[in-house]
Coordinates of C-alpha atoms in Angstrom, one line a residue:
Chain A
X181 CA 86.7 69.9 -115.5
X182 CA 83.6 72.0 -117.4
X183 CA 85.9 72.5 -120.0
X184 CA 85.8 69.2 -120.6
X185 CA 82.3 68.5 -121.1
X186 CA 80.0 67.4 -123.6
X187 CA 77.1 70.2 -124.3
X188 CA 74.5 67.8 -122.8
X189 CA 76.5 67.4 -119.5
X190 CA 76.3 70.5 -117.3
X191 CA 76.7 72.1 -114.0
X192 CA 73.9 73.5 -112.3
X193 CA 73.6 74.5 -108.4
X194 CA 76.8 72.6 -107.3
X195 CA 75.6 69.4 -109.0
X196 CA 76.2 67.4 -112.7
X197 CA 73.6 67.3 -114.3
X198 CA 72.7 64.9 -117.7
X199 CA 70.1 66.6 -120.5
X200 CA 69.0 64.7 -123.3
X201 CA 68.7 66.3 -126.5
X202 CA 66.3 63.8 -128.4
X203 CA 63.3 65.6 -128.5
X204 CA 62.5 69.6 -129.6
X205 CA 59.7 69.5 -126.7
X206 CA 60.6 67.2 -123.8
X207 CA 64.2 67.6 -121.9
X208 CA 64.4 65.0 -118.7
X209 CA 67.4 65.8 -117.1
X210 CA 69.1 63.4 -114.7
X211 CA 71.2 64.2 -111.0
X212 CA 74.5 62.4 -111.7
X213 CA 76.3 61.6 -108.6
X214 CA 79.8 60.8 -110.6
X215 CA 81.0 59.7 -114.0
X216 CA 82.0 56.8 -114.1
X217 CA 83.1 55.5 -117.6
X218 CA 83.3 58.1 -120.5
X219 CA 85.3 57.0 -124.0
X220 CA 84.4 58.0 -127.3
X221 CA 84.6 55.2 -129.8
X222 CA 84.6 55.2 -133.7
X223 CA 81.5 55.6 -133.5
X224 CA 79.7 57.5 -130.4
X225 CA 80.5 58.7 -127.0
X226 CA 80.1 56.0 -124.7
X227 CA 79.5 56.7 -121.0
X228 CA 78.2 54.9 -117.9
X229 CA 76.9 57.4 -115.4
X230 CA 75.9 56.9 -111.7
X231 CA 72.8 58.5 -111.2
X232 CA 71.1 59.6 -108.2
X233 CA 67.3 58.7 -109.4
X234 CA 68.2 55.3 -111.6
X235 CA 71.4 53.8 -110.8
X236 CA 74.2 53.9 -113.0
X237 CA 73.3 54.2 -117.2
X238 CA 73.9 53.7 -120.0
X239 CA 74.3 56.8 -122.5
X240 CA 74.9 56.8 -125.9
X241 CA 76.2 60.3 -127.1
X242 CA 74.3 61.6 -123.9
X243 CA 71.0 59.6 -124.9
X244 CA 70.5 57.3 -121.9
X245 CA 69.8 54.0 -123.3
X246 CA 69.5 51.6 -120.1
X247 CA 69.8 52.1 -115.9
X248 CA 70.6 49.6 -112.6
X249 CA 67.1 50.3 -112.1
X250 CA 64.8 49.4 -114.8
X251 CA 67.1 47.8 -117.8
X252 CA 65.9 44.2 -116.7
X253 CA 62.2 45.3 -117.9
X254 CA 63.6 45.9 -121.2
X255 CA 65.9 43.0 -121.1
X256 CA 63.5 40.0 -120.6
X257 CA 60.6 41.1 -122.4
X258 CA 62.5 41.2 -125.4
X259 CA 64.2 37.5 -124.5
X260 CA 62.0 35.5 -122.2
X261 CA 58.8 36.3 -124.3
X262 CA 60.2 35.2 -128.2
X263 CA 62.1 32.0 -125.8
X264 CA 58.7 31.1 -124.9
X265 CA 57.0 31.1 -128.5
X266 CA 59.9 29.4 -130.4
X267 CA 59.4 25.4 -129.9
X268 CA 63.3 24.6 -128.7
X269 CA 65.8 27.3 -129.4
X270 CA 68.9 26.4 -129.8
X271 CA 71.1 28.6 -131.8
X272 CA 70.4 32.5 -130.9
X273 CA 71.4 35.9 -132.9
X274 CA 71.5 38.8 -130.9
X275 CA 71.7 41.8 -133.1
X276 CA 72.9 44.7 -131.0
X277 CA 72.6 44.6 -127.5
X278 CA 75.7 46.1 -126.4
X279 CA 74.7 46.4 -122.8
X280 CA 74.6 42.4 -122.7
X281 CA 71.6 42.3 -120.6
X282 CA 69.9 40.6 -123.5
X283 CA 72.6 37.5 -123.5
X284 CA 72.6 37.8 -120.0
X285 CA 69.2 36.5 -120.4
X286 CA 68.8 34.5 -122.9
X287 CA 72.1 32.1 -121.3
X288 CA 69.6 31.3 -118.2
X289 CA 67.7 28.7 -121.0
X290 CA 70.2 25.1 -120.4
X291 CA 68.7 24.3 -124.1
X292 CA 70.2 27.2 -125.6
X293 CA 74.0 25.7 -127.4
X294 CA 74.8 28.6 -128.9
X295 CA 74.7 32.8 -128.7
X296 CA 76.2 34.9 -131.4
X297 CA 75.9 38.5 -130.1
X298 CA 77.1 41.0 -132.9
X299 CA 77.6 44.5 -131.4
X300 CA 78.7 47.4 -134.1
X301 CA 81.0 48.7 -131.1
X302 CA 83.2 47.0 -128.9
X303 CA 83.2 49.9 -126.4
X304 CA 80.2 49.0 -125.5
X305 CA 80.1 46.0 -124.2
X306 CA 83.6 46.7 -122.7
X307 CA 82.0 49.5 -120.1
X308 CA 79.2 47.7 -119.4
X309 CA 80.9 44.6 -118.7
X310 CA 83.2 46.3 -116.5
X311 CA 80.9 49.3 -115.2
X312 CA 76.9 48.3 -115.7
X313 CA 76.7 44.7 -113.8
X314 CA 73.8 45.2 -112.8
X315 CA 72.5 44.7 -117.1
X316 CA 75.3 43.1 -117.9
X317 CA 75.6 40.8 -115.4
X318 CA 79.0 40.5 -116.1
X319 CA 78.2 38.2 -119.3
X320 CA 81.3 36.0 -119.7
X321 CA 79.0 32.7 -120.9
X322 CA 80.9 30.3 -122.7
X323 CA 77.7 29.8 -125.6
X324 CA 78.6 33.4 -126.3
X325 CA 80.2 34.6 -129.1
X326 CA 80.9 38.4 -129.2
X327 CA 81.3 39.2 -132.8
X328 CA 82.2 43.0 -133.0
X329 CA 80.6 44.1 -136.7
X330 CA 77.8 45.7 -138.8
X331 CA 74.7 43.5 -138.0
X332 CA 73.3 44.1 -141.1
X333 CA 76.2 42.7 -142.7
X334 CA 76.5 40.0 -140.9
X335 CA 72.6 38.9 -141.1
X336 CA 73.0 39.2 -144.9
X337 CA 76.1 36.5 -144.8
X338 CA 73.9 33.9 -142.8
X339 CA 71.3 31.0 -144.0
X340 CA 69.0 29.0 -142.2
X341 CA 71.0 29.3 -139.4
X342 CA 69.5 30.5 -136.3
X343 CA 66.0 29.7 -134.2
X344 CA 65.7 32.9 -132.7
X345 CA 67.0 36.5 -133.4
X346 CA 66.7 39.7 -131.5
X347 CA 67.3 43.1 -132.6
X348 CA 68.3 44.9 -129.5
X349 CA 68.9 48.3 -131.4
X350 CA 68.5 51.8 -130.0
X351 CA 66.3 54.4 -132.0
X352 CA 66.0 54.4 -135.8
X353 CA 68.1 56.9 -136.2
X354 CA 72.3 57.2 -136.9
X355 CA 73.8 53.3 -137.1
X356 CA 70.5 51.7 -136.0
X357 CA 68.5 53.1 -138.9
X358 CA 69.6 50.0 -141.4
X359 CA 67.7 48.0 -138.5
X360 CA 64.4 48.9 -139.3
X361 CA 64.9 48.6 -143.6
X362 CA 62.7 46.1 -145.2
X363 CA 66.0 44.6 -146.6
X364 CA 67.3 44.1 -142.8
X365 CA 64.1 42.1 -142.4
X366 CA 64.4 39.5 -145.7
X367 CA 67.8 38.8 -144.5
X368 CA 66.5 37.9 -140.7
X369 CA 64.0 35.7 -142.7
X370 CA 66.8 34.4 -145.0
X371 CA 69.0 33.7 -141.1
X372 CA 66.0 32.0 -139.3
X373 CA 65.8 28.3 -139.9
X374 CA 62.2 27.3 -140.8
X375 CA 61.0 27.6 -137.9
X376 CA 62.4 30.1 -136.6
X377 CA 61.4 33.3 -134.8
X378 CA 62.5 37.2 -134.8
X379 CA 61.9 39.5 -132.4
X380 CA 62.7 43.5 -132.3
X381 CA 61.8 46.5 -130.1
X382 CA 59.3 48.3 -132.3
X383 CA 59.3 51.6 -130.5
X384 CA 56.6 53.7 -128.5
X385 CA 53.0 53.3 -129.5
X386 CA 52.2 56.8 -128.3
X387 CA 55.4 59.0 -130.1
X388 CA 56.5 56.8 -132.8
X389 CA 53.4 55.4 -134.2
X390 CA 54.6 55.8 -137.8
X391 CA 57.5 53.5 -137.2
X392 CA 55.9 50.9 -134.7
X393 CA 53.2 50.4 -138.0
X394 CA 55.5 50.4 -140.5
X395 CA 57.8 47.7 -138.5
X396 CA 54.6 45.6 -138.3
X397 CA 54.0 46.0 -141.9
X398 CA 57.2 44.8 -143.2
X399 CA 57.4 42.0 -140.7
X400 CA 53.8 40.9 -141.8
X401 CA 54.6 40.8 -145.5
X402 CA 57.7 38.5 -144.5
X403 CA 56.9 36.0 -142.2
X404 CA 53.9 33.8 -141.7
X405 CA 52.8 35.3 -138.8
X406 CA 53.2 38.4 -136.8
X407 CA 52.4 39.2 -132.8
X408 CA 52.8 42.3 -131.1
X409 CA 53.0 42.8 -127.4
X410 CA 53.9 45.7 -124.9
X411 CA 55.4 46.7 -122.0
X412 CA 56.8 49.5 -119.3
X413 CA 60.1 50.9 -119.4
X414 CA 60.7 53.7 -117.1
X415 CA 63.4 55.7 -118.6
X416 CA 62.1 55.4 -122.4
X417 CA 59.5 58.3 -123.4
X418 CA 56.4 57.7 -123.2
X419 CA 57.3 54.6 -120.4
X420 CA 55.5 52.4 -122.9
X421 CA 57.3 50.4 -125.5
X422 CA 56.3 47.7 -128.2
X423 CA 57.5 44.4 -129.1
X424 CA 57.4 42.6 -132.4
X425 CA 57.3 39.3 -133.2
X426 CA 57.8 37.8 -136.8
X427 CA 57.6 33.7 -137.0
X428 CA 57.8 31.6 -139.9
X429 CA 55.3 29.3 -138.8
X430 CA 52.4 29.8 -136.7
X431 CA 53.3 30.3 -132.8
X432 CA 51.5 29.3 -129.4
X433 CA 53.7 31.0 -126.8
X434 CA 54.1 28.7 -123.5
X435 CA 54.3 30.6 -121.0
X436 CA 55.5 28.2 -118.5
X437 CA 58.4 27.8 -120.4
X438 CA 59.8 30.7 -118.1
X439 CA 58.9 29.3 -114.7
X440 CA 61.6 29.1 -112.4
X441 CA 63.9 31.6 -114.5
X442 CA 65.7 33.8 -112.1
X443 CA 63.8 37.0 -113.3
X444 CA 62.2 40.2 -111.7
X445 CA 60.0 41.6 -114.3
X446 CA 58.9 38.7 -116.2
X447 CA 56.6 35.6 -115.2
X448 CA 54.4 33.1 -116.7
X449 CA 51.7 35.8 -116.3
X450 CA 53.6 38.8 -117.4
X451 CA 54.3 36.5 -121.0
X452 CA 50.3 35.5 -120.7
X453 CA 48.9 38.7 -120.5
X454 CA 51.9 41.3 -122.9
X455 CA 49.8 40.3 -125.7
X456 CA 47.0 42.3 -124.4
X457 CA 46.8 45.5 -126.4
X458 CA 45.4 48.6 -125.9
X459 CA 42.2 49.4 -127.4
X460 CA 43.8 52.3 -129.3
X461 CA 46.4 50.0 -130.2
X462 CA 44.2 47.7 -132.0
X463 CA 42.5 50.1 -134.3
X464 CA 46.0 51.9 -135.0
X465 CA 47.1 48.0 -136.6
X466 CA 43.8 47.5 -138.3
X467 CA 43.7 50.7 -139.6
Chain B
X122 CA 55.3 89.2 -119.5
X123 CA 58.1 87.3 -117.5
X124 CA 57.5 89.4 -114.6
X125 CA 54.1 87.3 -113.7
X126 CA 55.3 84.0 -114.0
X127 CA 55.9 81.4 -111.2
X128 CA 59.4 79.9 -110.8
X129 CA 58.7 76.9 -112.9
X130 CA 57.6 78.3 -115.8
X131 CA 60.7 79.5 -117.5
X132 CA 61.9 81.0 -120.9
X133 CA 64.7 79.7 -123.0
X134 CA 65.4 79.9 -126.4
X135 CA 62.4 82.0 -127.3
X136 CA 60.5 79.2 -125.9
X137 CA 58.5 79.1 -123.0
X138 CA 58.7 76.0 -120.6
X139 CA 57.0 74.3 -117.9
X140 CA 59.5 72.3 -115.4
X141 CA 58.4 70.3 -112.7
X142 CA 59.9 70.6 -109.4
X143 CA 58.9 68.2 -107.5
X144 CA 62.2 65.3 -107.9
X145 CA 65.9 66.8 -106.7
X146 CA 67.0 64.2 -108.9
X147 CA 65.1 64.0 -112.1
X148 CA 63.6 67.3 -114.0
X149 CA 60.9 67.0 -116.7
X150 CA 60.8 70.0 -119.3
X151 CA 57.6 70.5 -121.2
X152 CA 58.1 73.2 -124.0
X153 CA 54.8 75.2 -123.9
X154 CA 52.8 76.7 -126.9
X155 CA 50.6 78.6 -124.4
X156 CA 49.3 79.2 -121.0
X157 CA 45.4 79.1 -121.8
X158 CA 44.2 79.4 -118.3
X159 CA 46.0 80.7 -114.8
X160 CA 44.5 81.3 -111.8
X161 CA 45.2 80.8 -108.6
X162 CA 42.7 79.2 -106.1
X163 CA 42.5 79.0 -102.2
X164 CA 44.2 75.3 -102.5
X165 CA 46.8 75.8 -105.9
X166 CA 47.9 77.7 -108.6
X167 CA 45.6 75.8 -111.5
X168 CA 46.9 76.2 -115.0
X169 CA 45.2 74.4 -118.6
X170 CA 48.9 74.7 -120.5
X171 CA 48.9 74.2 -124.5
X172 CA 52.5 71.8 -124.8
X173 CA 54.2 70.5 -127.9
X174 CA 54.5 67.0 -127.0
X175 CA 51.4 65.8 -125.0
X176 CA 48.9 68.6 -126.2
X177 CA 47.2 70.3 -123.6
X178 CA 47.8 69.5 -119.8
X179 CA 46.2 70.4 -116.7
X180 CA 48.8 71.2 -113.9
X181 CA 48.6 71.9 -110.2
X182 CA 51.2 74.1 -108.9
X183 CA 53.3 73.3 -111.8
X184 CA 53.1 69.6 -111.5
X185 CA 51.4 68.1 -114.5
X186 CA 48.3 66.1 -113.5
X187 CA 46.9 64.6 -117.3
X188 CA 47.5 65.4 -120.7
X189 CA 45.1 65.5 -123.4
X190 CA 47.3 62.5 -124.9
X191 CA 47.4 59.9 -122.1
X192 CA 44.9 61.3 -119.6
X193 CA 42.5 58.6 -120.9
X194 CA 45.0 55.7 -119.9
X195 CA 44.7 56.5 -116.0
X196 CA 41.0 57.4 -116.3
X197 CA 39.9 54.4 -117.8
X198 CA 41.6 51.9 -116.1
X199 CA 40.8 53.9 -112.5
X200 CA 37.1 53.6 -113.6
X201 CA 36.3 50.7 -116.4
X202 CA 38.2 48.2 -114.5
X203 CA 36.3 48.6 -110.9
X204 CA 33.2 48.7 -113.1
X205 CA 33.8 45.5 -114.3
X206 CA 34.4 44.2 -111.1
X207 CA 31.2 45.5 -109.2
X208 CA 28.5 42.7 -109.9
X209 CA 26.1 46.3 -110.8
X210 CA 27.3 49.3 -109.5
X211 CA 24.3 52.2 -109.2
X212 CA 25.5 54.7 -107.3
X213 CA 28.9 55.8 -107.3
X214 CA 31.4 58.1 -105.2
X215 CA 34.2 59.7 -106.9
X216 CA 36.6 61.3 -104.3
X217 CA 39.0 63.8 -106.3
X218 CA 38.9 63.4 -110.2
X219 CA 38.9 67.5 -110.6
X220 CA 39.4 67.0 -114.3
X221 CA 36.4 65.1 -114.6
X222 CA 37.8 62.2 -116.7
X223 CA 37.0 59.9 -114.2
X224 CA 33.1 60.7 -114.0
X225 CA 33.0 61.1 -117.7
X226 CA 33.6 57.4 -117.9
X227 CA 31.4 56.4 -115.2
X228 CA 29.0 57.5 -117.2
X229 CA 29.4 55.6 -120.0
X230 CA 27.5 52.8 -118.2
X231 CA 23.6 53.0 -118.4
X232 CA 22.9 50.8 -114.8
X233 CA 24.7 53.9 -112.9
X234 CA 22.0 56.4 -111.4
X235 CA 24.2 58.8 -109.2
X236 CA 27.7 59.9 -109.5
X237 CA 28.7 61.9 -106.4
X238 CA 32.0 63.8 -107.0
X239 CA 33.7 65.2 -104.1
X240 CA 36.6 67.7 -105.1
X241 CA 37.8 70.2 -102.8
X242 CA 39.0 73.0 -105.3
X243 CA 36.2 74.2 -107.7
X244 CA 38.5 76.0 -110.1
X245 CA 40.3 72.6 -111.3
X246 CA 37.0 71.5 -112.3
X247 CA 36.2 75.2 -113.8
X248 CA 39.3 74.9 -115.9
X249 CA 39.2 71.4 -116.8
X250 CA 35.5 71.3 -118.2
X251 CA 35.7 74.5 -120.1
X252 CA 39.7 74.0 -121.4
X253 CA 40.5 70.3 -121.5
X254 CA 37.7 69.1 -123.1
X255 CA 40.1 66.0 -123.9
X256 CA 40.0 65.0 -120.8
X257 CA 37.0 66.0 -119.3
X258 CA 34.2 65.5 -121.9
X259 CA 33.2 68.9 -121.1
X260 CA 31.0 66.4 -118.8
X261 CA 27.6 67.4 -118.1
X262 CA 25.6 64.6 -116.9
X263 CA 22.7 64.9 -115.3
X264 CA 23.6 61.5 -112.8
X265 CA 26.5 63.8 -111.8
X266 CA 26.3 65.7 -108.7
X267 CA 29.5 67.8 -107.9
X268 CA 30.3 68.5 -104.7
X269 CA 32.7 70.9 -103.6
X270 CA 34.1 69.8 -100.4
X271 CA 36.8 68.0 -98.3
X272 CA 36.2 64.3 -99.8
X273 CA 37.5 63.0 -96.0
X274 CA 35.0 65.2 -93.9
X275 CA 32.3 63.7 -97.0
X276 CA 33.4 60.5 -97.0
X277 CA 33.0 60.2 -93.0
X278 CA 29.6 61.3 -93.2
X279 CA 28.0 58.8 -95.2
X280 CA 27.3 55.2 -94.2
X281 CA 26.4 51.6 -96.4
X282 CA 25.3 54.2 -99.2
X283 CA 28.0 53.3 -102.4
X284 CA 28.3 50.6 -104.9
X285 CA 31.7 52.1 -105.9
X286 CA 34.0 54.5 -104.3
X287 CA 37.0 55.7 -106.6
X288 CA 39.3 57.7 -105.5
X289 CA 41.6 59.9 -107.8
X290 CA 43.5 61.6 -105.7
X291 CA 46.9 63.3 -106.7
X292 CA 50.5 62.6 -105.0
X293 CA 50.7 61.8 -101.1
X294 CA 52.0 65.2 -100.4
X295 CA 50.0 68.1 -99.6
X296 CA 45.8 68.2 -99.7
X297 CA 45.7 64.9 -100.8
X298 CA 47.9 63.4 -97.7
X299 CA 44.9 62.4 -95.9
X300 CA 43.8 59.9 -98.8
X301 CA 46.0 57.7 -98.0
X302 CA 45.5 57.8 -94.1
X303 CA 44.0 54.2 -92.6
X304 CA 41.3 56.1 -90.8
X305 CA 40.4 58.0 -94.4
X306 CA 40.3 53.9 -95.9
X307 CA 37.6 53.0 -92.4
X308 CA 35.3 55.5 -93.8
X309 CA 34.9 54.6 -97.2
X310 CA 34.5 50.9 -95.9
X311 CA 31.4 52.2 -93.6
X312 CA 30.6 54.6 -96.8
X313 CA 30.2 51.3 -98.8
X314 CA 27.1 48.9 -99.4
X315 CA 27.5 45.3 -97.9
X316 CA 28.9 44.3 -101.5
X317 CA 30.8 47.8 -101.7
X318 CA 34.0 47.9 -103.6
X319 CA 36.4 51.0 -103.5
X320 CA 39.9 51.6 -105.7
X321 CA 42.8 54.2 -105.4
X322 CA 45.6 55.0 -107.2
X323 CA 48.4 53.6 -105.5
X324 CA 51.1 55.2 -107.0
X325 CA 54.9 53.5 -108.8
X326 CA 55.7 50.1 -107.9
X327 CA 59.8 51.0 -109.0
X328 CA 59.6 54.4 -107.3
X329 CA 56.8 54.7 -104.1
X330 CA 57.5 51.2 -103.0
X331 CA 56.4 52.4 -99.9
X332 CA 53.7 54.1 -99.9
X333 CA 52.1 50.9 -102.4
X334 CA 52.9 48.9 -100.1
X335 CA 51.5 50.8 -97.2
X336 CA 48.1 51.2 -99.4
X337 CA 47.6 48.0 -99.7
X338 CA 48.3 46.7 -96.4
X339 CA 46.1 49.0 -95.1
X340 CA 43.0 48.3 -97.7
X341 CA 43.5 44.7 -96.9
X342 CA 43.6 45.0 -93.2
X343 CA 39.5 46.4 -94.1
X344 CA 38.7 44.6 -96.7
X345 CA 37.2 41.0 -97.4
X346 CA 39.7 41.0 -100.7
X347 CA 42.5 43.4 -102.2
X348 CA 43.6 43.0 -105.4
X349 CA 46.1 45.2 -107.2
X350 CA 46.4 46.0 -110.8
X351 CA 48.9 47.9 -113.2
X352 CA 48.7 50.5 -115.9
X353 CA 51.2 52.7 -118.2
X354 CA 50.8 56.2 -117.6
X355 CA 53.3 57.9 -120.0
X356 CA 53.2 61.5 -118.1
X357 CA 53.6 59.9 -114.6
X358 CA 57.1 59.5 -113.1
X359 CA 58.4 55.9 -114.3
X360 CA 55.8 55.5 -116.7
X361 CA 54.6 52.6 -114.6
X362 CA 51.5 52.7 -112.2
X363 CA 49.8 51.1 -109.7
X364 CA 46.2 50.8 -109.0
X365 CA 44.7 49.5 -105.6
X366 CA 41.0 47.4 -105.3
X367 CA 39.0 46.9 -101.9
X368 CA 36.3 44.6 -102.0
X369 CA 33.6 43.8 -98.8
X370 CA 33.0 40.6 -100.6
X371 CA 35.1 38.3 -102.6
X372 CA 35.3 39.6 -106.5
X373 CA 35.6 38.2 -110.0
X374 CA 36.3 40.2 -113.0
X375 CA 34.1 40.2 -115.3
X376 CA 36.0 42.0 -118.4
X377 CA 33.1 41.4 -120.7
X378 CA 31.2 44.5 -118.9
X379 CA 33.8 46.8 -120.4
X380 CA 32.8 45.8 -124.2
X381 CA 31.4 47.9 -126.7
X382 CA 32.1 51.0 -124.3
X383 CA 33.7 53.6 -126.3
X384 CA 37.4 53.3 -125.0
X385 CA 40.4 54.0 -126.0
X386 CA 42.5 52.5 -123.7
X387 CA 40.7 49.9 -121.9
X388 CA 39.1 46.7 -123.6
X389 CA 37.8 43.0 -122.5
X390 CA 42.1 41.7 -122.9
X391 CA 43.2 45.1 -120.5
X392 CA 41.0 44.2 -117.9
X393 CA 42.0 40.4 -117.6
X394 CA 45.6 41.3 -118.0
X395 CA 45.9 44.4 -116.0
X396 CA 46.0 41.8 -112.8
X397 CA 49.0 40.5 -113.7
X398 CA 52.1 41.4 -111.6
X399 CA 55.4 41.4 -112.3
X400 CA 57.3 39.1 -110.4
X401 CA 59.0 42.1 -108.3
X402 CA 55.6 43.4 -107.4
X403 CA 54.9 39.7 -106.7
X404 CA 58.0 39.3 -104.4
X405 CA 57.3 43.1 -103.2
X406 CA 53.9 42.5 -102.1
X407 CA 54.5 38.7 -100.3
X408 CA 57.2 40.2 -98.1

């Protein structure tokens, strides 16, 4: 079997062991108990491993990219918090979001008619669907339509269309750099209707400060008004991850708008208090 | 030079790293610019290590304690937000806190007029104060009075003497096993004043369920009121970290206590957020 293996998968002391290879100065390796999904698709090596410390994950040419254990975090902070500052969506874009955990989501609001989910590659969704329920959930939601394309594109093609859109993309590097252009972001603002309201993971306010600022910037030049919040996720570097908010008119989040959602991170103080940002944080954006 | 080094420091690649041992199931790599200070004492091997990705980091038997880039997260919100919750804390008792961090912000409040700082191993304070000035403020503050001892055998001797007991103690396993010991928790509630208030570290709500849980049952069996707050703390395990508040008398936050201190991490919006749960803690901590 060794033969067969990727260079970031290897055997070590009778056991399998996972290595990612993102950073020069920081390996995590992972115990992996079995593999349990591996296909390479046009465009990456999709696998869903079981491992002994998180569950089974999701890895992206051997970047893990969500787990069983703490993909839900991720999940509702970047749904239930921009569903609880838009007024009444209705119509959703999810851009990215292969693992479904973000549809998953967003189908527990009755009010919501409508969820276009456009995912670059179908492989995705297919082994998380069949292999990762506890983030997918199993999606098979009638609102949802998978539309297997460039997001990008497909944003550009789209006017006044949608309340809410989410950019669920991995790290601003291969496909998912387009995702943080300042073009990506006029065509969101060309998508949303006019009062609509985008949201998108905006990276680690520790490691990737130069991006989390500049994704702030270009938001804040687009759209009437711009919030930032925060929170936890385990198996990301760092553990602590940013949020940002564009909206095209000026927001109040309602927070009890997720009371009663069957949820285990978020709650109506979870969405109260995410705004809260670090003192360090606050000078970085004034700066 | 390979010769001398313990088994987790290794070298690969030309490079010399720093893996911690102390998860079968998960392995954290830290590439390593330089050791700048080794030595072992009667309790650990203390090293000051020079990394590529959090700077410099102080580690006890090659398991990293604080990093010169997110040390201040833990220390802050171990000490501002107790601070803030003490009507006017005077004298305080730090048990632990070796790299000083946590006495360094003490001091940054003028109404204190005695720190007492209990840690058993001189050396980590040694190391810290002249090599982790990050960290440790190279403190020298005349309201602090180190004391080199066993902070259980201290802690049992003193009686309704302390404002404010924090205690920053390391993992459950080894030296600092008897910090989280009931009997350990009756002493510091004897140590206290009438309106006494003492917080720990509590450890992960996804991974030490447990021993949370355990903490706070046991503070709350003692205490008038137990309240429990989060933090980030990128270079702990999961990121995601709980913190654990004993109060002899019922409390009220009072975040406005913690403004204009010079902070990085901690401000008025941190300390009222920092008590909100997520709704698995929530469900965690009602069962």
């Amino acid at each position: 079997m060794t033969n067969y293996l990727p260079a970031y998968l290897t055997e070590r002391d009778g056991s399998l062991w996972l290595t990612e290879d993102e950073h020069d100065n920081l390996k995590v390796s992972y115990r992996i108990k079995e593999i349990v999904f591996k296909e390479k698709s046009s465009f990456q090596e999709v696998m869903i491993l079981d491992s002994y410390h998180f569950g089974r994950m999701l890895a992206l040419d051997g970047i893990v990219q969500t787990t069983a254990i703490d993909g839900h975090i991720y999940n509702e902070m970047i749904s239930h918090v921009p569903m609880a500052v838009h007024p009444n969506p209705k119509k959703v874009l999810i851009i990215g979001g292969g693992d479904c955990g973000v549809a998953k989501e967003v189908c527990k609001y009755e009010q919501v008619e409508q969820v276009d989910m456009v995912e670059i590659d179908e492989l995705v969704v297919k082994a998380c669907r069949e292999h990762l329920p506890e983030v997918s959930g199993r999606l098979s939601d009638k609102r949802v339509h998978f539309i297997f394309d460039d997001g990008v594109k497909f944003a550009q093609s789209k006017k006044s269309e949608y309340d809410l859109i989410i950019v669920d993309s991995s790290d601003p590097i291969g496909p998912a750099q387009a995702l943080f252009e300042k073009s990506f972001y006029e065509s969101l603002h060309t998508a949303l209707k006019e009062d609509g309201v985008m949201v998108c993971q905006s990276q680690s306010p520790i490691f990737h400060v130069d991006v989390m600022k500049q994704t702030r910037n270009r938001i804040s030049e687009l759209f009437d008004e711009t919030k930032m919040y925060t929170a936890v996720v385990p198996t990301y570097p760092g553990g602590f991850w940013s949020f940002t908010i564009g909206a095209k008119q000026s927001i109040q989040p309602n927070a009890s708008k997720v009371s009663g959602k069957e949820t285990k991170y978020v709650n109506e103080q979870i969405v109260e208090s995410c705004f809260a940002l670090p003192q360090f944080l606050v000078k970085t954006l004034e700066s």
